[in-house]
């Protein structure tokens, strides 16, 4: 039996997603890649967190697009 829950509480997700725009930068590509991977995994594994991500879309999308170029 696992001692860890399958999902994170919404308040933890919100705090993490709020920090992602500052991590998704060209300054540290490794950290940016990890942040992008976290966001992707969060969307796949915890779909209930998508509204939180959508609320931050205005801050997240420019940084993601910059990294993808």
mmCIF file of C-alpha atoms in Angstrom:
data_model
loop_
_atom_site.group_PDB
_atom_site.id
_atom_site.type_symbol
_atom_site.label_atom_id
_atom_site.label_comp_id
_atom_site.label_asym_id
_atom_site.label_seq_id
_atom_site.Cartn_x
_atom_site.Cartn_y
_atom_site.Cartn_z
ATOM 1 C CA UNK A 1 0.000 0.000 0.000
ATOM 2 C CA UNK A 2 1.233 3.456 -0.870
ATOM 3 C CA UNK A 3 1.502 6.173 1.733
ATOM 4 C CA UNK A 4 1.094 8.870 -0.917
ATOM 5 C CA UNK A 5 -2.207 10.084 -2.347
ATOM 6 C CA UNK A 6 -2.926 9.727 -6.063
ATOM 7 C CA UNK A 7 -3.597 13.439 -6.444
ATOM 8 C CA UNK A 8 -2.390 16.673 -4.913
ATOM 9 C CA UNK A 9 -4.796 18.887 -3.000
ATOM 10 C CA UNK A 10 -6.087 21.792 -5.133
ATOM 11 C CA UNK A 11 -4.382 24.402 -2.943
ATOM 12 C CA UNK A 12 -0.984 22.753 -3.545
ATOM 13 C CA UNK A 13 -1.622 22.576 -7.275
ATOM 14 C CA UNK A 14 -2.548 26.260 -7.337
ATOM 15 C CA UNK A 15 0.630 27.248 -5.493
ATOM 16 C CA UNK A 16 2.822 25.170 -7.810
ATOM 17 C CA UNK A 17 1.151 26.392 -10.988
ATOM 18 C CA UNK A 18 1.528 30.005 -9.792
ATOM 19 C CA UNK A 19 5.300 29.456 -9.596
ATOM 20 C CA UNK A 20 5.647 27.885 -13.048
ATOM 21 C CA UNK A 21 5.840 31.082 -15.163
ATOM 22 C CA UNK A 22 9.031 32.116 -13.360
ATOM 23 C CA UNK A 23 10.518 28.642 -13.877
ATOM 24 C CA UNK A 24 9.607 28.413 -17.568
ATOM 25 C CA UNK A 25 12.354 30.718 -18.798
ATOM 26 C CA UNK A 26 15.331 30.520 -21.101
ATOM 27 C CA UNK A 27 17.637 31.408 -18.194
ATOM 28 C CA UNK A 28 17.863 27.794 -17.052
ATOM 29 C CA UNK A 29 16.740 25.419 -19.759
ATOM 30 C CA UNK A 30 16.942 22.371 -17.509
ATOM 31 C CA UNK A 31 14.631 23.906 -14.902
ATOM 32 C CA UNK A 32 12.350 25.108 -17.705
ATOM 33 C CA UNK A 33 12.194 21.594 -19.126
ATOM 34 C CA UNK A 34 11.365 20.142 -15.700
ATOM 35 C CA UNK A 35 8.638 22.742 -15.162
ATOM 36 C CA UNK A 36 7.179 21.989 -18.604
ATOM 37 C CA UNK A 37 7.279 18.255 -17.861
ATOM 38 C CA UNK A 38 5.543 18.844 -14.517
ATOM 39 C CA UNK A 39 2.801 20.859 -16.207
ATOM 40 C CA UNK A 40 2.315 18.171 -18.846
ATOM 41 C CA UNK A 41 2.224 15.393 -16.248
ATOM 42 C CA UNK A 42 -0.201 17.370 -14.114
ATOM 43 C CA UNK A 43 -2.586 17.789 -17.053
ATOM 44 C CA UNK A 44 -2.378 14.087 -17.908
ATOM 45 C CA UNK A 45 -2.517 12.609 -14.411
ATOM 46 C CA UNK A 46 -4.785 15.066 -12.618
ATOM 47 C CA UNK A 47 -7.315 16.492 -15.102
ATOM 48 C CA UNK A 48 -9.189 18.179 -12.256
ATOM 49 C CA UNK A 49 -6.237 20.591 -12.048
ATOM 50 C CA UNK A 50 -6.817 21.930 -15.567
ATOM 51 C CA UNK A 51 -8.978 24.893 -14.418
ATOM 52 C CA UNK A 52 -6.067 26.058 -12.250
ATOM 53 C CA UNK A 53 -3.736 25.796 -15.247
ATOM 54 C CA UNK A 54 -6.220 27.611 -17.469
ATOM 55 C CA UNK A 55 -6.429 30.427 -14.930
ATOM 56 C CA UNK A 56 -2.640 30.875 -15.323
ATOM 57 C CA UNK A 57 -2.656 30.444 -19.120
ATOM 58 C CA UNK A 58 -2.003 34.130 -19.773
ATOM 59 C CA UNK A 59 1.248 33.906 -17.789
ATOM 60 C CA UNK A 60 2.205 30.365 -18.854
ATOM 61 C CA UNK A 61 1.660 30.406 -22.623
ATOM 62 C CA UNK A 62 4.185 33.122 -23.572
ATOM 63 C CA UNK A 63 6.902 31.367 -21.575
ATOM 64 C CA UNK A 64 6.053 27.965 -23.052
ATOM 65 C CA UNK A 65 6.048 29.351 -26.589
ATOM 66 C CA UNK A 66 9.420 31.013 -26.011
ATOM 67 C CA UNK A 67 10.901 27.719 -24.840
ATOM 68 C CA UNK A 68 9.482 25.838 -27.813
ATOM 69 C CA UNK A 69 11.055 28.162 -30.388
#
